[in-house]
CSV table of C-alpha atoms in Angstrom, one decimal:
chain,number,residue,atom,x,y,z
A,13,MET,CA,0.1,0.1,-0.1
A,14,TYR,CA,1.3,3.5,-0.9
A,15,ASN,CA,2.5,5.6,2.1
A,16,TYR,CA,0.8,8.8,1.6
A,17,GLU,CA,2.3,10.3,4.8
A,18,ASN,CA,5.8,9.6,3.6
A,19,ALA,CA,5.1,11.1,0.2
A,20,ILE,CA,3.8,14.3,1.8
A,21,SER,CA,6.8,14.5,4.0
A,22,ILE,CA,9.1,14.1,1.1
A,23,TYR,CA,7.2,16.7,-0.8
A,24,CYS,CA,7.2,19.3,2.1
A,25,PHE,CA,11.0,18.7,2.5
A,26,ALA,CA,11.6,19.3,-1.1
A,27,VAL,CA,9.6,22.6,-1.1
A,28,CYS,CA,11.3,23.7,2.1
A,29,THR,CA,14.7,23.1,0.6
A,30,LEU,CA,13.9,25.2,-2.5
A,31,ILE,CA,12.5,28.1,-0.4
A,32,GLN,CA,15.7,28.0,1.8
A,33,ALA,CA,17.9,28.0,-1.3
A,34,ALA,CA,15.9,31.0,-2.5
A,35,ARG,CA,16.4,32.7,0.8
A,36,LEU,CA,20.2,32.2,0.4
A,37,THR,CA,20.1,33.5,-3.1
A,38,PHE,CA,17.9,36.7,-2.7
A,39,PRO,CA,17.5,39.4,-0.4
A,40,SER,CA,15.0,38.8,2.4
A,41,PHE,CA,12.8,41.7,1.2
A,42,LEU,CA,12.0,39.6,-1.8
A,43,LEU,CA,10.7,36.6,0.1
A,44,GLN,CA,7.8,38.0,2.3
A,45,SER,CA,5.4,35.3,2.7
A,46,SER,CA,2.5,37.6,2.7
A,47,HIS,CA,2.7,38.1,-1.1
A,48,SER,CA,2.7,36.0,-4.2
A,49,TYR,CA,5.8,35.1,-6.3
A,50,CYS,CA,6.5,33.2,-9.3
A,51,TRP,CA,10.0,31.7,-9.9
A,52,ARG,CA,11.3,30.0,-12.9
A,53,LEU,CA,14.2,27.7,-13.1
A,54,ASP,CA,14.9,27.6,-16.9
A,55,ARG,CA,17.2,25.5,-19.0
A,56,ARG,CA,20.1,27.7,-18.2
A,57,ASN,CA,19.8,26.5,-14.6
A,58,SER,CA,19.1,30.0,-13.2
A,59,LEU,CA,16.4,31.2,-10.9
A,60,HIS,CA,14.5,34.1,-12.6
A,61,LEU,CA,12.1,36.5,-11.0
A,62,SER,CA,8.9,36.8,-13.0
A,63,SER,CA,7.0,40.0,-13.7
A,64,LYS,CA,4.9,39.4,-10.6
A,65,LEU,CA,6.6,42.0,-8.5
A,66,GLU,CA,3.7,43.2,-6.4
A,67,GLY,CA,5.4,41.9,-3.2
A,68,PHE,CA,8.4,44.0,-3.5
A,69,VAL,CA,6.7,47.3,-3.1
A,70,GLU,CA,6.7,49.0,0.2
A,71,LYS,CA,3.7,50.7,1.5
A,72,ARG,CA,3.7,54.2,0.3
A,73,GLU,CA,1.8,57.2,1.6
A,74,GLU,CA,-0.1,58.9,-1.3
A,75,MET,CA,-2.9,61.4,-1.8
A,76,GLU,CA,-6.0,59.9,-3.3
A,77,ILE,CA,-8.9,61.5,-5.2
A,78,ASP,CA,-12.0,59.3,-5.7
A,79,LEU,CA,-13.1,60.3,-9.3
A,80,GLY,CA,-16.4,58.3,-9.2
A,81,LYS,CA,-15.7,57.0,-12.6
A,82,ASN,CA,-12.7,55.4,-14.5
A,83,ALA,CA,-10.3,58.1,-15.9
A,84,PHE,CA,-8.6,57.9,-19.3
A,85,ASP,CA,-6.1,60.6,-19.0
A,86,ILE,CA,-4.7,63.1,-16.5
A,87,ASP,CA,-2.5,66.2,-17.0
A,88,PHE,CA,-0.9,68.7,-14.6
A,89,HIS,CA,-1.0,72.3,-14.8
A,90,PRO,CA,2.4,73.8,-16.3
A,91,SER,CA,2.9,76.2,-13.4
A,92,ARG,CA,0.2,75.8,-10.6
A,93,ASP,CA,-0.8,72.9,-8.4
A,94,LEU,CA,-3.7,71.8,-10.5
A,95,ILE,CA,-4.4,68.5,-12.1
A,96,THR,CA,-7.1,67.6,-14.6
A,97,ALA,CA,-8.7,64.3,-15.4
A,98,GLY,CA,-10.9,63.1,-18.4
A,99,LEU,CA,-13.4,60.5,-17.4
A,100,ILE,CA,-15.3,57.7,-19.2
A,101,ASP,CA,-18.6,59.4,-18.8
A,102,GLY,CA,-17.4,62.5,-20.8
A,103,ASN,CA,-16.9,64.6,-17.8
A,104,LEU,CA,-13.8,66.9,-17.3
A,105,HIS,CA,-12.5,67.3,-13.5
A,106,LEU,CA,-10.1,69.9,-12.2
A,107,TYR,CA,-8.5,69.6,-8.8
A,108,ARG,CA,-6.2,71.7,-6.6
A,109,TYR,CA,-3.6,69.7,-4.6
A,110,SER,CA,-1.1,70.3,-1.9
A,111,ALA,CA,1.3,68.3,0.2
A,112,ASN,CA,-0.6,66.9,3.3
A,113,VAL,CA,-3.9,68.6,2.4
A,114,LYS,CA,-6.9,66.7,0.9
A,115,PRO,CA,-7.2,67.7,-2.9
A,116,GLN,CA,-10.1,70.0,-3.7
A,117,ARG,CA,-12.2,69.7,-6.8
A,118,LEU,CA,-12.6,73.2,-8.6
A,119,LEU,CA,-14.5,72.1,-11.7
A,120,LYS,CA,-16.7,69.4,-13.1
A,121,VAL,CA,-17.6,70.0,-16.7
A,122,ARG,CA,-19.7,67.9,-19.1
A,123,ALA,CA,-17.1,68.2,-21.8
A,124,HIS,CA,-18.4,65.3,-24.3
A,125,THR,CA,-21.4,63.3,-25.0
A,126,GLU,CA,-19.1,60.2,-25.0
A,127,SER,CA,-15.9,59.5,-23.1
A,128,CYS,CA,-13.1,62.0,-22.6
A,129,ARG,CA,-10.1,60.2,-24.0
A,130,ALA,CA,-7.4,62.9,-23.7
A,131,VAL,CA,-6.8,66.0,-21.6
A,132,ARG,CA,-4.1,68.7,-22.0
A,133,PHE,CA,-3.4,72.2,-20.5
A,134,ILE,CA,-2.7,74.7,-23.2
A,135,ASN,CA,-2.1,78.4,-23.6
A,136,ASP,CA,0.1,78.6,-20.5
A,137,GLY,CA,-2.5,76.7,-18.4
A,138,GLN,CA,-5.4,79.1,-19.2
A,139,ALA,CA,-7.4,76.5,-21.0
A,140,ILE,CA,-7.8,72.6,-21.0
A,141,VAL,CA,-8.1,70.8,-24.4
A,142,THR,CA,-10.1,67.5,-24.5
A,143,CYS,CA,-10.9,65.0,-27.3
A,144,SER,CA,-13.4,62.3,-27.5
A,145,PRO,CA,-14.9,59.4,-29.5
A,146,ASP,CA,-17.6,62.0,-30.6
A,147,LYS,CA,-14.8,63.1,-33.0
A,148,SER,CA,-14.7,66.7,-31.4
A,149,ILE,CA,-12.0,68.8,-29.8
A,150,LEU,CA,-13.1,71.1,-27.0
A,151,SER,CA,-11.4,73.9,-25.3
A,152,THR,CA,-12.5,74.8,-21.6
A,153,ASP,CA,-11.6,77.8,-19.6
A,154,VAL,CA,-9.7,76.9,-16.4
A,155,GLU,CA,-11.1,79.7,-14.3
A,156,THR,CA,-14.8,79.6,-15.3
A,157,GLY,CA,-15.3,76.0,-16.9
A,158,SER,CA,-17.1,77.6,-19.7
A,159,ALA,CA,-16.5,76.3,-23.3
A,160,ILE,CA,-14.0,78.6,-25.3
A,161,ALA,CA,-14.5,76.6,-28.5
A,162,ARG,CA,-15.4,73.3,-30.0
A,163,LEU,CA,-14.1,71.9,-33.1
A,164,GLU,CA,-16.7,69.2,-34.4
A,165,ASP,CA,-15.9,66.3,-36.8
A,166,ALA,CA,-12.0,66.9,-36.5
A,167,HIS,CA,-11.7,63.3,-37.6
A,168,SER,CA,-13.9,60.8,-39.5
A,169,ALA,CA,-13.4,58.5,-36.6
A,170,ALA,CA,-13.2,58.5,-32.7
A,171,ILE,CA,-10.2,60.6,-31.5
A,172,ASN,CA,-7.7,58.7,-29.2
A,173,ARG,CA,-4.8,61.1,-28.8
A,174,LEU,CA,-4.1,64.8,-28.7
A,175,ILE,CA,-0.6,66.2,-28.1
A,176,ASN,CA,1.1,69.5,-28.6
A,177,LEU,CA,4.1,69.8,-31.1
A,178,SER,CA,4.9,73.5,-30.8
A,179,GLU,CA,3.3,76.7,-30.0
A,180,ALA,CA,1.6,76.8,-33.3
A,181,THR,CA,0.8,73.1,-34.0
A,182,ILE,CA,-1.0,70.2,-32.4
A,183,ALA,CA,-1.4,66.5,-33.5
A,184,THR,CA,-4.2,64.3,-33.2
A,185,GLY,CA,-4.8,60.5,-33.8
A,186,ASP,CA,-7.9,58.5,-34.2
A,187,ASP,CA,-9.1,55.0,-34.1
A,188,GLU,CA,-8.6,54.3,-37.8
A,189,GLY,CA,-4.9,55.0,-37.6
A,190,CYS,CA,-5.1,58.5,-39.1
A,191,ILE,CA,-2.8,61.1,-37.6
A,192,LYS,CA,-3.5,64.9,-38.4
A,193,VAL,CA,-1.3,68.0,-37.7
A,194,TRP,CA,-3.1,71.2,-37.2
A,195,ASP,CA,-1.8,74.7,-37.9
A,196,THR,CA,-3.2,76.7,-35.0
A,197,ARG,CA,-2.7,80.1,-36.5
A,198,GLN,CA,-4.5,79.2,-39.7
A,199,ARG,CA,-6.9,76.9,-37.9
A,200,THR,CA,-6.6,74.4,-40.7
A,201,CYS,CA,-5.2,70.8,-41.1
A,202,CYS,CA,-1.7,71.0,-42.5
A,203,ASN,CA,-0.8,67.3,-42.5
A,204,THR,CA,-2.9,64.1,-42.7
A,205,PHE,CA,-1.1,60.8,-42.3
A,206,ALA,CA,-2.5,57.4,-43.0
A,207,ALA,CA,-0.1,55.9,-40.7
A,208,HIS,CA,-1.8,52.8,-39.2
A,209,GLN,CA,-4.4,50.2,-39.9
A,210,GLU,CA,-5.8,50.2,-36.3
A,211,TYR,CA,-6.2,52.8,-33.5
A,212,VAL,CA,-3.4,55.3,-32.7
A,213,SER,CA,-2.4,54.3,-29.1
A,214,ASP,CA,0.4,56.9,-28.5
A,215,MET,CA,2.4,59.7,-30.0
A,216,TYR,CA,5.8,61.4,-29.3
A,217,TYR,CA,7.1,64.3,-31.0
A,218,ALA,CA,11.0,64.5,-31.8
A,219,SER,CA,11.3,68.2,-32.1
A,220,ASP,CA,14.9,68.3,-33.3
A,221,SER,CA,14.2,66.3,-36.5
A,222,MET,CA,10.5,67.3,-36.8
A,223,LYS,CA,9.5,63.7,-36.7
A,224,LEU,CA,6.3,62.5,-35.2
A,225,LEU,CA,6.4,59.0,-33.7
A,226,GLY,CA,3.2,56.9,-33.4
A,227,THR,CA,2.2,53.5,-32.1
A,228,SER,CA,-0.9,51.5,-32.9
A,229,GLY,CA,-3.0,48.6,-32.1
A,230,ASP,CA,-1.9,47.1,-35.4
A,231,GLY,CA,1.6,46.5,-33.8
A,232,THR,CA,3.7,48.9,-35.8
A,233,LEU,CA,5.8,52.1,-35.0
A,234,SER,CA,5.3,54.9,-37.4
A,235,VAL,CA,7.6,58.0,-38.1
A,236,CYS,CA,5.9,60.8,-39.8
A,237,ASN,CA,8.1,63.5,-41.4
A,238,LEU,CA,6.5,66.7,-41.0
A,239,ARG,CA,8.8,68.5,-43.4
A,240,ARG,CA,8.0,66.2,-46.3
A,241,ASN,CA,4.4,65.5,-45.4
A,242,LYS,CA,4.7,61.7,-45.6
A,243,VAL,CA,5.1,58.5,-43.4
A,244,GLN,CA,8.9,58.3,-43.6
A,245,ALA,CA,9.1,54.8,-42.0
A,246,GLN,CA,7.2,52.1,-40.4
A,247,SER,CA,8.2,49.1,-38.6
A,248,GLU,CA,7.3,45.6,-39.3
A,249,PHE,CA,4.3,44.2,-37.5
A,250,SER,CA,5.2,42.9,-34.1
A,251,GLU,CA,3.4,40.1,-32.5
A,252,ASP,CA,1.0,42.2,-30.3
A,253,GLU,CA,-0.3,45.8,-29.9
A,254,LEU,CA,2.1,48.6,-29.2
A,255,LEU,CA,0.5,50.8,-26.5
A,256,SER,CA,3.1,53.5,-25.4
A,257,VAL,CA,6.2,55.2,-26.8
A,258,VAL,CA,9.0,57.4,-25.5
A,259,LEU,CA,12.3,58.6,-27.0
A,260,MET,CA,15.4,57.9,-24.9
A,261,LYS,CA,19.3,58.1,-25.0
A,262,ASN,CA,19.5,61.6,-26.4
A,263,GLY,CA,17.2,60.7,-29.3
A,264,GLN,CA,19.0,57.6,-30.2
A,265,LYS,CA,16.5,54.9,-28.9
A,266,VAL,CA,12.8,54.6,-29.1
A,267,VAL,CA,11.2,52.6,-26.5
A,268,CYS,CA,7.7,51.1,-27.0
A,269,GLY,CA,5.5,49.3,-24.5
A,270,SER,CA,3.5,46.2,-25.6
A,271,GLN,CA,0.4,44.3,-24.7
A,272,THR,CA,2.4,41.4,-23.7
A,273,GLY,CA,4.7,43.4,-21.4
A,274,THR,CA,7.8,43.4,-23.6
A,275,LEU,CA,9.6,46.7,-24.1
A,276,LEU,CA,10.7,46.9,-27.9
A,277,LEU,CA,13.7,49.1,-28.5
A,278,TYR,CA,14.4,50.7,-31.9
A,279,SER,CA,17.5,52.5,-32.9
A,280,TRP,CA,16.9,55.9,-34.5
A,281,GLY,CA,17.0,55.6,-38.2
A,282,CYS,CA,16.6,51.7,-38.2
A,283,PHE,CA,12.9,51.5,-37.5
A,284,LYS,CA,12.1,48.4,-39.7
A,285,ASP,CA,12.9,46.0,-36.7
A,286,CYS,CA,13.6,46.4,-33.0
A,287,SER,CA,17.1,46.2,-32.0
A,288,ASP,CA,16.4,44.9,-28.5
A,289,ARG,CA,13.7,43.4,-26.4
A,290,PHE,CA,13.3,43.7,-22.7
A,291,VAL,CA,10.9,40.9,-21.3
A,292,ASP,CA,11.2,41.3,-17.5
A,293,LEU,CA,7.8,43.1,-17.2
A,294,SER,CA,6.0,40.3,-19.0
A,295,PRO,CA,3.3,39.0,-19.0
A,296,ASN,CA,1.6,42.2,-17.9
A,297,SER,CA,0.9,44.8,-20.6
A,298,VAL,CA,2.7,48.1,-20.2
A,299,ASP,CA,0.1,50.6,-21.0
A,300,ALA,CA,2.1,53.8,-19.6
A,301,LEU,CA,5.6,55.0,-20.3
A,302,LEU,CA,6.9,58.2,-18.5
A,303,LYS,CA,10.5,59.4,-19.3
A,304,LEU,CA,12.3,60.2,-16.0
A,305,ASP,CA,15.6,61.0,-17.8
A,306,GLU,CA,17.7,59.8,-20.7
A,307,ASP,CA,18.5,56.5,-19.0
A,308,ARG,CA,15.5,55.6,-17.0
A,309,ILE,CA,11.7,55.5,-17.6
A,310,ILE,CA,8.8,54.9,-15.3
A,311,THR,CA,6.3,52.1,-16.4
A,312,GLY,CA,2.6,51.6,-15.5
A,313,SER,CA,1.7,47.9,-16.0
A,314,GLU,CA,-1.6,45.8,-16.1
A,315,ASN,CA,-0.9,44.4,-12.6
A,316,GLY,CA,-1.2,47.7,-11.0
A,317,LEU,CA,2.7,48.1,-10.5
A,318,ILE,CA,4.7,51.3,-11.3
A,319,SER,CA,8.2,50.5,-11.7
A,320,LEU,CA,11.5,52.4,-12.4
A,321,VAL,CA,13.3,50.8,-15.4
A,322,GLY,CA,16.7,51.3,-16.8
A,323,ILE,CA,17.4,51.4,-20.5
A,324,LEU,CA,20.7,50.1,-21.8
A,325,PRO,CA,21.5,48.4,-19.6
A,326,ASN,CA,18.0,47.1,-19.5
A,327,ARG,CA,16.9,46.3,-16.0
A,328,ILE,CA,14.2,46.6,-13.5
A,329,ILE,CA,15.7,49.1,-11.1
A,330,GLN,CA,12.9,48.9,-8.6
A,331,PRO,CA,9.1,48.7,-8.3
A,332,ILE,CA,8.4,52.0,-6.8
A,333,ALA,CA,4.6,51.9,-6.2
A,334,GLU,CA,1.5,49.8,-6.5
A,335,HIS,CA,-1.6,51.8,-7.5
A,336,SER,CA,-4.0,48.9,-7.2
A,337,GLU,CA,-4.6,45.5,-8.6
A,338,TYR,CA,-6.1,46.9,-11.7
A,339,PRO,CA,-4.2,48.1,-14.9
A,340,VAL,CA,-2.3,51.5,-14.7
A,341,GLU,CA,-3.8,53.6,-17.4
A,342,ARG,CA,-1.7,56.9,-17.3
A,343,LEU,CA,1.3,58.5,-15.5
A,344,ALA,CA,2.2,62.2,-15.4
A,345,PHE,CA,4.7,64.6,-13.6
A,346,SER,CA,3.6,67.7,-11.8
A,347,HIS,CA,5.1,70.9,-12.9
A,348,ASN,CA,7.9,71.0,-10.4
A,349,ARG,CA,8.2,67.1,-10.4
A,350,LYS,CA,7.3,66.9,-6.8
A,351,PHE,CA,4.4,64.6,-7.5
A,352,LEU,CA,3.8,61.7,-9.8
A,353,GLY,CA,0.1,61.2,-10.9
A,354,SER,CA,-1.4,57.8,-11.7
A,355,ILE,CA,-4.7,56.6,-12.8
A,356,ALA,CA,-6.1,53.0,-13.0
A,357,HIS,CA,-9.1,51.0,-13.6
A,358,ASP,CA,-10.2,51.6,-10.0
A,359,GLU,CA,-11.7,55.1,-10.3
A,360,MET,CA,-9.0,56.6,-8.2
A,361,LEU,CA,-6.4,59.3,-9.0
A,362,LYS,CA,-3.3,59.0,-6.8
A,363,LEU,CA,-0.5,61.5,-6.2
A,364,TRP,CA,2.7,60.2,-5.1
A,365,ASP,CA,5.8,62.0,-3.6
A,366,LEU,CA,8.3,61.5,-6.3
A,367,ASP,CA,11.3,62.0,-4.1
A,368,GLU,CA,10.1,59.3,-1.6
A,369,LEU,CA,9.5,56.9,-4.6
A,370,LEU,CA,13.0,57.3,-6.0
A,371,GLN,CA,14.9,57.4,-2.7
A,372,ASP,CA,15.6,53.7,-2.6
A,373,SER,CA,16.1,53.3,-6.4
A,374,GLY,CA,19.7,52.1,-5.7
A,375,LYS,CA,18.3,48.6,-5.0
A,376,THR,CA,18.2,47.0,-8.2
A,377,LEU,CA,16.6,43.9,-9.7
A,378,THR,CA,18.0,42.6,-13.0
A,379,SER,CA,17.6,39.6,-15.1
A,380,GLN,CA,21.3,39.4,-15.5
A,381,ASP,CA,22.1,39.0,-11.7
A,382,ALA,CA,20.1,35.7,-11.9
A,383,VAL,CA,21.7,34.3,-15.0
A,384,ALA,CA,24.1,31.4,-14.5
A,385,ASP,CA,25.7,28.9,-17.0
A,386,GLY,CA,24.5,25.3,-17.4
A,387,ASP,CA,21.7,23.3,-18.9
A,388,SER,CA,18.7,21.9,-17.2
A,389,ASP,CA,15.1,21.1,-17.8
A,390,GLU,CA,12.7,24.0,-17.3
A,391,MET,CA,10.9,23.8,-14.0
A,392,ASP,CA,8.3,26.4,-12.7
A,393,LEU,CA,7.5,26.9,-9.0
A,394,GLU,CA,4.6,29.2,-8.8
A,395,ILE,CA,2.8,30.4,-5.6
A,396,SER,CA,0.2,33.1,-6.7
A,397,HIS,CA,-3.2,34.4,-6.4
A,398,PRO,CA,-5.6,33.8,-9.3
A,399,LYS,CA,-5.4,36.7,-11.8
A,400,ILE,CA,-8.4,38.0,-13.3
A,401,ASN,CA,-8.6,37.8,-17.1
A,402,LYS,CA,-9.1,41.4,-18.4
A,403,GLY,CA,-9.1,40.5,-22.0
A,404,THR,CA,-7.2,42.2,-24.7
A,405,LYS,CA,-6.7,46.0,-25.1
A,406,ARG,CA,-9.7,47.6,-26.8
A,407,LYS,CA,-9.9,50.8,-28.6
A,408,SER,CA,-12.2,52.2,-26.1
A,409,ALA,CA,-9.4,51.7,-23.6
A,410,SER,CA,-6.9,53.6,-25.4
A,411,LYS,CA,-5.9,57.1,-24.1
A,412,GLY,CA,-3.6,60.0,-23.6
A,413,THR,CA,0.1,60.9,-23.6
A,414,ASP,CA,2.6,62.5,-21.3
A,415,LEU,CA,3.3,65.7,-23.1
A,416,ASN,CA,2.0,69.1,-21.9
A,417,GLY,CA,0.3,71.4,-24.4
A,418,SER,CA,1.5,74.9,-24.5
A,419,GLY,CA,-0.1,76.2,-27.7
A,420,SER,CA,-3.0,78.8,-28.1
A,421,PHE,CA,-5.0,76.9,-30.6
A,422,PHE,CA,-8.5,77.9,-29.4
A,423,ALA,CA,-7.5,81.2,-27.7
A,424,ASP,CA,-9.2,83.5,-30.1
A,425,LEU,CA,-11.6,81.2,-32.0
């Protein structure tokens, strides 16, 4: 007869041995029993830390604002302690914030009949511009909340993105992959790019070369040349949707966040295929990228984690905050970089003390630290809570960018 007690004892001994070995290999703060971890022993005989990094984040104090509805985008005022949010119900909120003081709502405006997908302060913070699936662009006065001007049917499809290129030009991107550049002085569309086959998920302007970078749900990166009025380059189709984009390394590297959590790095001028891939944030999608400096970015992921990531060398420097268990939708800096703002699918807007978040960034977690030579069969040891399947990224969930607008497009319409 099979001795179940002996079998259980042997199994428990084996598990305890593996845990003890992990404790000897990794710092104690990585092995808190109150959180879930996934460890993978791969064919190179090395213990890898998976992208489930929730347990590594210390509890941080932050200011919270209950928006009442999910937000699609946020933006900070360029010089004052104000923050605005665009909500799924079409409302626009404006709040005043201050350290150790509960934020105060100043405005609630019914901006659009459908969701408010992007918000930006313009004209030195005197107005807020919003865009929507109703195809309109609205300018709202910051002081009174009254409408300054509305541009109807700006696109033939729902508008997903709105960013400022200069004091006289803005760019918008829609759900059908069309990117438009508007001359704010002439109030006309001066460039139209059929850049993508699916929704435009993010845009970033390289002012030195006058190139507009775009990412899309079709899995491609586009480069629009404003001087020549054409799509100068487009990457090959990647395996999944590209959701976010920033320009790093003094304009030499383009970093794109993807649906599977892989960061794709493209060398400037060589956009056909990515030059590097960083997979340590997988399998959680990277919906938000925020450039901290030329070597570091802040990422917002599907698992609710906000992480500090180094680029070349590629490494997770440190998970710095945990917004919630829901996907992080957008990140933004305050005008003095005192606060980091974040929104997720939990109807909460959180303001984090950036200095506090970064004070322990010397502690690094890198995949290179765990690599060892050798060959062995792959083995997974997983102790985790069940994850809610949130499905694939949809067009209705694509919103905003990190760039502050400073133009005066609607000032005298």
